[in-house]
PDB file of C-alpha atoms and ligand atoms in Angstrom:
ATOM      1  CA  MET A   4      -0.020   0.032  -0.003  1.00  0.00           C
ATOM      2  CA  ALA A   5       2.807   2.370   0.902  1.00  0.00           C
ATOM      3  CA  ASP A   6       4.579   1.720  -2.381  1.00  0.00           C
ATOM      4  CA  THR A   7       1.563   2.604  -4.407  1.00  0.00           C
ATOM      5  CA  HIS A   8       1.231   6.085  -2.827  1.00  0.00           C
ATOM      6  CA  PRO A   9       0.635   8.617  -5.622  1.00  0.00           C
ATOM      7  CA  ASP A  10       2.894  11.216  -4.142  1.00  0.00           C
ATOM      8  CA  ASN A  11       6.472  10.207  -4.755  1.00  0.00           C
ATOM      9  CA  PHE A  12       7.840  12.257  -1.849  1.00  0.00           C
ATOM     10  CA  GLN A  13       5.659  10.545   0.687  1.00  0.00           C
ATOM     11  CA  ARG A  14       6.388   7.068  -0.565  1.00  0.00           C
ATOM     12  CA  SER A  15       8.150   5.170   2.201  1.00  0.00           C
ATOM     13  CA  MET A  16      11.604   3.947   1.346  1.00  0.00           C
ATOM     14  CA  PRO A  17      12.644   0.393   2.032  1.00  0.00           C
ATOM     15  CA  ASP A  18      14.742   1.465   5.011  1.00  0.00           C
ATOM     16  CA  GLY A  19      12.398   4.325   5.974  1.00  0.00           C
ATOM     17  CA  ALA A  20      14.886   7.025   4.929  1.00  0.00           C
ATOM     18  CA  VAL A  21      15.273   9.296   1.900  1.00  0.00           C
ATOM     19  CA  PRO A  22      18.262   8.093  -0.166  1.00  0.00           C
ATOM     20  CA  ALA A  23      21.428  10.085   0.372  1.00  0.00           C
ATOM     21  CA  ASP A  24      21.788  11.101  -3.243  1.00  0.00           C
ATOM     22  CA  VAL A  25      18.236  12.629  -3.208  1.00  0.00           C
ATOM     23  CA  VAL A  26      19.104  14.585  -0.053  1.00  0.00           C
ATOM     24  CA  ALA A  27      22.379  15.761  -1.577  1.00  0.00           C
ATOM     25  CA  ARG A  28      20.625  16.891  -4.809  1.00  0.00           C
ATOM     26  CA  THR A  29      17.921  18.691  -2.895  1.00  0.00           C
ATOM     27  CA  GLU A  30      20.451  20.487  -0.762  1.00  0.00           C
ATOM     28  CA  ARG A  31      22.463  21.534  -3.744  1.00  0.00           C
ATOM     29  CA  ARG A  32      19.399  22.968  -5.413  1.00  0.00           C
ATOM     30  CA  TRP A  33      18.430  25.007  -2.355  1.00  0.00           C
ATOM     31  CA  PHE A  34      21.933  26.166  -1.902  1.00  0.00           C
ATOM     32  CA  GLY A  35      22.047  27.342  -5.515  1.00  0.00           C
ATOM     33  CA  LEU A  36      18.715  29.069  -5.098  1.00  0.00           C
ATOM     34  CA  MET A  37      19.896  30.834  -1.951  1.00  0.00           C
ATOM     35  CA  VAL A  38      23.138  32.070  -3.591  1.00  0.00           C
ATOM     36  CA  GLY A  39      21.033  33.242  -6.551  1.00  0.00           C
ATOM     37  CA  VAL A  40      18.730  35.266  -4.242  1.00  0.00           C
ATOM     38  CA  LEU A  41      21.709  36.842  -2.496  1.00  0.00           C
ATOM     39  CA  ILE A  42      23.293  37.842  -5.849  1.00  0.00           C
ATOM     40  CA  VAL A  43      19.986  39.425  -7.022  1.00  0.00           C
ATOM     41  CA  MET A  44      19.625  41.371  -3.750  1.00  0.00           C
ATOM     42  CA  MET A  45      23.258  42.573  -3.819  1.00  0.00           C
ATOM     43  CA  ALA A  46      22.807  43.643  -7.506  1.00  0.00           C
ATOM     44  CA  VAL A  47      19.646  45.580  -6.535  1.00  0.00           C
ATOM     45  CA  VAL A  48      21.529  47.453  -3.741  1.00  0.00           C
ATOM     46  CA  VAL A  49      24.552  48.200  -5.875  1.00  0.00           C
ATOM     47  CA  LEU A  50      22.646  49.216  -9.009  1.00  0.00           C
ATOM     48  CA  THR A  51      20.104  51.460  -7.231  1.00  0.00           C
ATOM     49  CA  GLY A  52      22.930  53.009  -5.304  1.00  0.00           C
ATOM     50  CA  MET A  53      24.829  53.776  -8.526  1.00  0.00           C
ATOM     51  CA  ALA A  54      21.806  54.784 -10.690  1.00  0.00           C
ATOM     52  CA  ASN A  55      19.749  56.752  -8.199  1.00  0.00           C
ATOM     53  CA  ALA A  56      22.385  57.935  -5.716  1.00  0.00           C
ATOM     54  CA  ILE A  57      20.377  56.138  -3.049  1.00  0.00           C
ATOM     55  CA  HIS A  58      23.020  55.448  -0.400  1.00  0.00           C
ATOM     56  CA  PRO A  59      22.961  54.604   3.244  1.00  0.00           C
ATOM     57  CA  PRO A  60      23.397  57.788   5.302  1.00  0.00           C
ATOM     58  CA  SER A  61      26.979  57.766   6.460  1.00  0.00           C
ATOM     59  CA  ASN A  62      27.410  61.081   8.244  1.00  0.00           C
ATOM     60  CA  VAL A  63      28.707  60.433  11.730  1.00  0.00           C
ATOM     61  CA  GLU A  64      28.517  63.634  13.708  1.00  0.00           C
ATOM     62  CA  THR A  65      27.482  63.719  17.338  1.00  0.00           C
ATOM     63  CA  ILE A  66      25.505  66.394  19.138  1.00  0.00           C
ATOM     64  CA  ASP A  67      24.103  66.687  22.617  1.00  0.00           C
ATOM     65  CA  PRO A  68      20.320  66.304  22.236  1.00  0.00           C
ATOM     66  CA  THR A  69      19.612  67.899  25.636  1.00  0.00           C
ATOM     67  CA  THR A  70      21.116  71.268  24.814  1.00  0.00           C
ATOM     68  CA  LEU A  71      19.901  71.837  21.237  1.00  0.00           C
ATOM     69  CA  HIS A  72      17.635  74.758  22.284  1.00  0.00           C
ATOM     70  CA  LEU A  73      20.350  76.519  24.191  1.00  0.00           C
ATOM     71  CA  GLY A  74      22.363  77.598  21.154  1.00  0.00           C
ATOM     72  CA  GLY A  75      24.572  76.336  18.386  1.00  0.00           C
ATOM     73  CA  GLU A  76      23.596  75.091  14.964  1.00  0.00           C
ATOM     74  CA  PHE A  77      20.145  73.793  15.941  1.00  0.00           C
ATOM     75  CA  ALA A  78      18.986  76.699  18.049  1.00  0.00           C
ATOM     76  CA  GLU A  79      15.507  77.875  16.948  1.00  0.00           C
ATOM     77  CA  SER A  80      16.779  81.011  15.279  1.00  0.00           C
ATOM     78  CA  ASN A  81      19.102  78.973  12.955  1.00  0.00           C
ATOM     79  CA  LEU A  82      16.447  76.522  11.730  1.00  0.00           C
ATOM     80  CA  GLY A  83      14.984  76.681   8.258  1.00  0.00           C
ATOM     81  CA  THR A  84      16.630  77.410   4.905  1.00  0.00           C
ATOM     82  CA  ALA A  85      19.996  79.161   4.807  1.00  0.00           C
ATOM     83  CA  GLN A  86      21.730  80.350   1.689  1.00  0.00           C
ATOM     84  CA  GLU A  87      25.399  79.598   1.398  1.00  0.00           C
ATOM     85  CA  ARG A  88      28.034  81.788  -0.251  1.00  0.00           C
ATOM     86  CA  ASP A  89      28.190  79.405  -3.261  1.00  0.00           C
ATOM     87  CA  GLY A  90      24.442  79.715  -3.898  1.00  0.00           C
ATOM     88  CA  SER A  91      23.640  76.272  -2.452  1.00  0.00           C
ATOM     89  CA  LEU A  92      21.045  75.867   0.293  1.00  0.00           C
ATOM     90  CA  THR A  93      21.289  74.293   3.729  1.00  0.00           C
ATOM     91  CA  VAL A  94      18.047  73.294   5.475  1.00  0.00           C
ATOM     92  CA  ARG A  95      18.280  72.681   9.202  1.00  0.00           C
ATOM     93  CA  LEU A  96      15.420  70.773  10.947  1.00  0.00           C
ATOM     94  CA  VAL A  97      14.815  69.435  14.368  1.00  0.00           C
ATOM     95  CA  ALA A  98      12.589  66.333  14.632  1.00  0.00           C
ATOM     96  CA  GLY A  99      10.722  65.635  17.899  1.00  0.00           C
ATOM     97  CA  GLN A 100       7.621  63.854  18.937  1.00  0.00           C
ATOM     98  CA  TYR A 101       5.509  64.576  16.814  1.00  0.00           C
ATOM     99  CA  GLY A 102       6.646  67.099  14.381  1.00  0.00           C
ATOM    100  CA  PHE A 103       9.464  68.737  12.471  1.00  0.00           C
ATOM    101  CA  ALA A 104      10.647  72.267  13.285  1.00  0.00           C
ATOM    102  CA  PRO A 105      10.032  74.149  11.030  1.00  0.00           C
ATOM    103  CA  ASP A 106       7.296  72.103   9.529  1.00  0.00           C
ATOM    104  CA  CYS A 107       7.508  73.734   6.146  1.00  0.00           C
ATOM    105  CA  THR A 108      10.592  74.888   4.332  1.00  0.00           C
ATOM    106  CA  LYS A 109      11.087  76.507   0.961  1.00  0.00           C
ATOM    107  CA  VAL A 110      13.945  75.784  -1.393  1.00  0.00           C
ATOM    108  CA  ALA A 111      14.698  76.557  -5.055  1.00  0.00           C
ATOM    109  CA  VAL A 112      14.477  74.003  -7.863  1.00  0.00           C
ATOM    110  CA  ASP A 113      17.667  72.694  -9.602  1.00  0.00           C
ATOM    111  CA  THR A 114      19.883  73.975  -6.720  1.00  0.00           C
ATOM    112  CA  PRO A 115      22.125  71.863  -4.446  1.00  0.00           C
ATOM    113  CA  VAL A 116      20.253  71.415  -1.149  1.00  0.00           C
ATOM    114  CA  LYS A 117      21.768  69.960   1.968  1.00  0.00           C
ATOM    115  CA  PHE A 118      19.472  68.849   4.756  1.00  0.00           C
ATOM    116  CA  ARG A 119      20.901  68.667   8.281  1.00  0.00           C
ATOM    117  CA  LEU A 120      18.630  67.144  10.939  1.00  0.00           C
ATOM    118  CA  THR A 121      18.732  66.033  14.451  1.00  0.00           C
ATOM    119  CA  SER A 122      16.267  64.696  16.990  1.00  0.00           C
ATOM    120  CA  THR A 123      15.408  65.905  20.519  1.00  0.00           C
ATOM    121  CA  ASP A 124      13.946  62.619  21.759  1.00  0.00           C
ATOM    122  CA  VAL A 125      13.654  59.311  19.842  1.00  0.00           C
ATOM    123  CA  ILE A 126      14.540  57.986  16.432  1.00  0.00           C
ATOM    124  CA  HIS A 127      12.552  59.610  13.676  1.00  0.00           C
ATOM    125  CA  GLY A 128      12.761  59.198   9.883  1.00  0.00           C
ATOM    126  CA  PHE A 129      12.977  61.791   7.118  1.00  0.00           C
ATOM    127  CA  LEU A 130      11.867  60.770   3.651  1.00  0.00           C
ATOM    128  CA  LEU A 131      11.121  62.892   0.546  1.00  0.00           C
ATOM    129  CA  PRO A 132       9.230  60.811  -1.937  1.00  0.00           C
ATOM    130  CA  SER A 133      10.680  60.589  -5.540  1.00  0.00           C
ATOM    131  CA  THR A 134      14.066  61.793  -4.359  1.00  0.00           C
ATOM    132  CA  ASN A 135      17.185  60.224  -2.946  1.00  0.00           C
ATOM    133  CA  VAL A 136      16.430  61.686   0.514  1.00  0.00           C
ATOM    134  CA  ASN A 137      15.741  59.033   3.070  1.00  0.00           C
ATOM    135  CA  THR A 138      17.504  58.968   6.393  1.00  0.00           C
ATOM    136  CA  MET A 139      16.998  58.059  10.025  1.00  0.00           C
ATOM    137  CA  VAL A 140      17.159  60.919  12.457  1.00  0.00           C
ATOM    138  CA  VAL A 141      18.840  59.598  15.599  1.00  0.00           C
ATOM    139  CA  PRO A 142      19.097  61.595  18.825  1.00  0.00           C
ATOM    140  CA  GLY A 143      22.710  62.431  19.565  1.00  0.00           C
ATOM    141  CA  PHE A 144      23.670  62.452  15.838  1.00  0.00           C
ATOM    142  CA  VAL A 145      23.353  64.886  12.969  1.00  0.00           C
ATOM    143  CA  ALA A 146      21.832  63.349   9.810  1.00  0.00           C
ATOM    144  CA  GLU A 147      22.975  64.994   6.603  1.00  0.00           C
ATOM    145  CA  VAL A 148      21.589  64.275   3.107  1.00  0.00           C
ATOM    146  CA  ARG A 149      22.235  66.131  -0.106  1.00  0.00           C
ATOM    147  CA  THR A 150      19.862  66.423  -3.071  1.00  0.00           C
ATOM    148  CA  ARG A 151      18.864  68.604  -5.969  1.00  0.00           C
ATOM    149  CA  PHE A 152      15.195  68.854  -6.833  1.00  0.00           C
ATOM    150  CA  ALA A 153      14.523  68.458 -10.527  1.00  0.00           C
ATOM    151  CA  ARG A 154      10.853  69.560 -10.410  1.00  0.00           C
ATOM    152  CA  PRO A 155       9.056  72.264  -8.406  1.00  0.00           C
ATOM    153  CA  GLY A 156       6.209  71.206  -6.197  1.00  0.00           C
ATOM    154  CA  ILE A 157       5.286  70.473  -2.652  1.00  0.00           C
ATOM    155  CA  TYR A 158       7.132  67.465  -1.324  1.00  0.00           C
ATOM    156  CA  ARG A 159       5.331  66.000   1.696  1.00  0.00           C
ATOM    157  CA  MET A 160       7.803  64.521   4.171  1.00  0.00           C
ATOM    158  CA  PRO A 161       6.522  61.861   6.480  1.00  0.00           C
ATOM    159  CA  CYS A 162       8.392  60.576   9.451  1.00  0.00           C
ATOM    160  CA  ASN A 163       9.097  57.022   8.368  1.00  0.00           C
ATOM    161  CA  GLU A 164      10.397  55.534  11.616  1.00  0.00           C
ATOM    162  CA  PHE A 165       7.824  54.433  14.126  1.00  0.00           C
ATOM    163  CA  CYS A 166       8.315  56.967  16.949  1.00  0.00           C
ATOM    164  CA  GLY A 167       5.270  56.571  19.236  1.00  0.00           C
ATOM    165  CA  ALA A 168       1.480  57.126  19.336  1.00  0.00           C
ATOM    166  CA  GLY A 169       1.552  60.231  17.190  1.00  0.00           C
ATOM    167  CA  HIS A 170       3.863  58.859  14.558  1.00  0.00           C
ATOM    168  CA  HIS A 171       1.207  58.755  11.814  1.00  0.00           C
ATOM    169  CA  GLY A 172       0.627  62.503  12.215  1.00  0.00           C
ATOM    170  CA  MET A 173       4.232  63.458  11.941  1.00  0.00           C
ATOM    171  CA  TRP A 174       4.394  65.151   8.604  1.00  0.00           C
ATOM    172  CA  ALA A 175       6.038  68.285   7.188  1.00  0.00           C
ATOM    173  CA  ARG A 176       6.526  69.802   3.777  1.00  0.00           C
ATOM    174  CA  VAL A 177       9.275  70.998   1.529  1.00  0.00           C
ATOM    175  CA  ASN A 178       8.041  73.570  -0.975  1.00  0.00           C
ATOM    176  CA  VAL A 179      10.253  73.522  -4.084  1.00  0.00           C
ATOM    177  CA  VAL A 180       9.734  76.685  -6.052  1.00  0.00           C
ATOM    178  CA  PRO A 181      11.097  77.908  -9.427  1.00  0.00           C
ATOM    179  CA  LYS A 182      14.330  79.857  -9.066  1.00  0.00           C
ATOM    180  CA  GLU A 183      12.791  83.224  -9.854  1.00  0.00           C
ATOM    181  CA  GLN A 184      10.242  82.739  -7.044  1.00  0.00           C
ATOM    182  CA  PHE A 185      12.900  81.976  -4.498  1.00  0.00           C
ATOM    183  CA  LYS A 186      13.701  85.133  -2.588  1.00  0.00           C
ATOM    184  CA  PRO A 187      17.466  85.115  -1.828  1.00  0.00           C
ATOM    185  CA  VAL A 188      18.199  85.425   1.889  1.00  0.00           C
ATOM    186  CA  ALA A 189      21.153  87.091   3.421  1.00  0.00           C
ATOM    187  CA  LEU A 190      23.850  84.813   4.782  1.00  0.00           C
ATOM    188  CA  THR A 191      22.695  85.306   8.277  1.00  0.00           C
ATOM    189  CA  GLU A 192      18.980  85.072   7.526  1.00  0.00           C
ATOM    190  CA  ARG A 193      16.873  81.905   7.750  1.00  0.00           C
ATOM    191  CA  SER A 194      13.596  81.340   5.893  1.00  0.00           C
ATOM    192  CA  THR A 195      10.610  78.964   6.159  1.00  0.00           C
ATOM    193  CA  CYS A 196       7.354  78.858   4.206  1.00  0.00           C
ATOM    194  CA  VAL A 197       5.665  80.974   6.881  1.00  0.00           C
ATOM    195  CA  GLN A 198       7.962  83.976   6.299  1.00  0.00           C
ATOM    196  CA  GLN A 199       8.166  84.020   2.615  1.00  0.00           C
TER     197      GLN A 199
HETATM  198 CU1  LIG B 220       8.596  60.639  14.214  1.00  0.00          CU
HETATM  199 CU2  LIG B 220       7.555  58.640  13.419  1.00  0.00          CU
END
């Protein structure tokens, strides 16, 4: 009765075991499949990194999250968009449960933009859809990402790391405007959407 079982794999063997050559063949096939999957995944990482400049954030810069408000780079008066001497823009943001400060920034299209962020409390995420901007914002560290917006528009930026009960409501915006609509700011001035 056992030998007439329609499913070959469940057919009992004379000694009750699967023959060694069948085991070896099955293991070789699974090993090959696993190596193949690893090669495909590595290729995806390398190719998207090269083609879309999507790279793991690698800026290692520490900062004391308990004294951000007392002064220095992330003091409230220094947040928002700053214009550098070379015409590029630096946007500084502080992430905290449950919002970004400022929650709307304005930058010019087709201009190098550097985002510098840090967190006051827990790990947050910073993602700009359809761009190469995607980083974790870890308290104690400064996250830095560089991009250049090809098209004007409002880019909604969700926090994409679960950070607590209000995580789903943690959104902000980057308003990318044509160059002629971007009012240049003095080197010491900072701008947000609210002011312009
Ligand atoms: Cu902040 Cu999720």
